C-alpha cells in the first residue's frame, strides 16, 4: 500500500529538509519537490 502526503508551505528548503529528516528517522521515505 502506498500513502502520499503533500505538505506546504515551508519557510525555506531547510525547513522542508528538517521534516524529511524527521520522517526518515522514523523509517519513512521522503521526496522533496520544488513547486513550479
GROMACS .gro file of N, CA and C in nm:
model
  108
    1UNK      N    1   0.085  -0.118   0.000
    1UNK     CA    2   0.000   0.000   0.000
    1UNK      C    3   0.089   0.123   0.000
    2UNK      N    4   0.053   0.219  -0.080
    2UNK     CA    5   0.127   0.344  -0.090
    2UNK      C    6   0.040   0.457  -0.037
    3UNK      N    7   0.097   0.536   0.053
    3UNK     CA    8   0.028   0.654   0.104
    3UNK      C    9   0.108   0.776   0.062
    4UNK      N   10   0.039   0.881   0.024
    4UNK     CA   11   0.106   1.003  -0.021
    4UNK      C   12   0.063   1.119   0.068
    5UNK      N   13   0.161   1.200   0.104
    5UNK     CA   14   0.136   1.322   0.181
    5UNK      C   15   0.202   1.437   0.108
    6UNK      N   16   0.126   1.540   0.081
    6UNK     CA   17   0.182   1.663   0.026
    6UNK      C   18   0.162   1.770   0.132
    7UNK      N   19   0.271   1.833   0.171
    7UNK     CA   20   0.264   1.933   0.278
    7UNK      C   21   0.330   2.063   0.232
    8UNK      N   22   0.269   2.174   0.267
    8UNK     CA   23   0.324   2.304   0.232
    8UNK      C   24   0.248   2.410   0.309
    9UNK      N   25   0.289   2.529   0.318
    9UNK     CA   26   0.417   2.581   0.269
    9UNK      C   27   0.523   2.573   0.379
   10UNK      N   28   0.646   2.575   0.338
   10UNK     CA   29   0.759   2.581   0.429
   10UNK      C   30   0.827   2.716   0.411
   11UNK      N   31   0.888   2.765   0.516
   11UNK     CA   32   0.954   2.896   0.508
   11UNK      C   33   1.071   2.892   0.410
   12UNK      N   34   1.141   2.778   0.407
   12UNK     CA   35   1.254   2.763   0.315
   12UNK      C   36   1.285   2.615   0.299
   13UNK      N   37   1.380   2.585   0.211
   13UNK     CA   38   1.416   2.446   0.183
   13UNK      C   39   1.472   2.377   0.307
   14UNK      N   40   1.542   2.452   0.392
   14UNK     CA   41   1.598   2.394   0.514
   14UNK      C   42   1.488   2.339   0.604
   15UNK      N   43   1.377   2.410   0.614
   15UNK     CA   44   1.265   2.363   0.696
   15UNK      C   45   1.205   2.236   0.637
   16UNK      N   46   1.193   2.230   0.506
   16UNK     CA   47   1.141   2.111   0.440
   16UNK      C   48   1.235   1.993   0.460
   17UNK      N   49   1.365   2.018   0.450
   17UNK     CA   50   1.463   1.911   0.473
   17UNK      C   51   1.457   1.859   0.616
   18UNK      N   52   1.432   1.948   0.711
   18UNK     CA   53   1.422   1.906   0.850
   18UNK      C   54   1.304   1.811   0.869
   19UNK      N   55   1.192   1.840   0.803
   19UNK     CA   56   1.077   1.749   0.812
   19UNK      C   57   1.112   1.615   0.750
   20UNK      N   58   1.180   1.616   0.635
   20UNK     CA   59   1.220   1.490   0.572
   20UNK      C   60   1.312   1.411   0.665
   21UNK      N   61   1.404   1.478   0.728
   21UNK     CA   62   1.496   1.409   0.819
   21UNK      C   63   1.419   1.344   0.934
   22UNK      N   64   1.320   1.414   0.986
   22UNK     CA   65   1.238   1.358   1.095
   22UNK      C   66   1.161   1.236   1.046
   23UNK      N   67   1.105   1.244   0.926
   23UNK     CA   68   1.032   1.129   0.871
   23UNK      C   69   1.126   1.011   0.848
   24UNK      N   70   1.243   1.038   0.792
   24UNK     CA   71   1.339   0.930   0.765
   24UNK      C   72   1.387   0.865   0.894
   25UNK      N   73   1.400   0.943   1.000
   25UNK     CA   74   1.444   0.885   1.128
   25UNK      C   75   1.341   0.787   1.183
   26UNK      N   76   1.217   0.799   1.134
   26UNK     CA   77   1.110   0.706   1.174
   26UNK      C   78   1.093   0.592   1.074
   27UNK      N   79   1.184   0.585   0.975
   27UNK     CA   80   1.178   0.478   0.878
   27UNK      C   81   1.089   0.506   0.759
   28UNK      N   82   1.047   0.631   0.742
   28UNK     CA   83   0.961   0.668   0.630
   28UNK      C   84   1.045   0.725   0.516
   29UNK      N   85   0.994   0.718   0.396
   29UNK     CA   86   1.059   0.780   0.281
   29UNK      C   87   1.010   0.923   0.267
   30UNK      N   88   1.093   1.005   0.204
   30UNK     CA   89   1.056   1.144   0.182
   30UNK      C   90   1.119   1.191   0.052
   31UNK      N   91   1.044   1.264  -0.027
   31UNK     CA   92   1.093   1.320  -0.153
   31UNK      C   93   1.053   1.466  -0.157
   32UNK      N   94   1.151   1.554  -0.166
   32UNK     CA   95   1.124   1.697  -0.175
   32UNK      C   96   1.109   1.735  -0.322
   33UNK      N   97   1.005   1.811  -0.351
   33UNK     CA   98   0.980   1.859  -0.487
   33UNK      C   99   0.952   2.008  -0.480
   34UNK      N  100   1.030   2.086  -0.552
   34UNK     CA  101   1.008   2.231  -0.554
   34UNK      C  102   0.885   2.262  -0.637
   35UNK      N  103   0.803   2.356  -0.590
   35UNK     CA  104   0.685   2.394  -0.669
   35UNK      C  105   0.728   2.465  -0.797
   36UNK      N  106   0.645   2.453  -0.897
   36UNK     CA  107   0.679   2.522  -1.023
   36UNK      C  108   0.573   2.622  -1.059
   0.00000   0.00000   0.00000
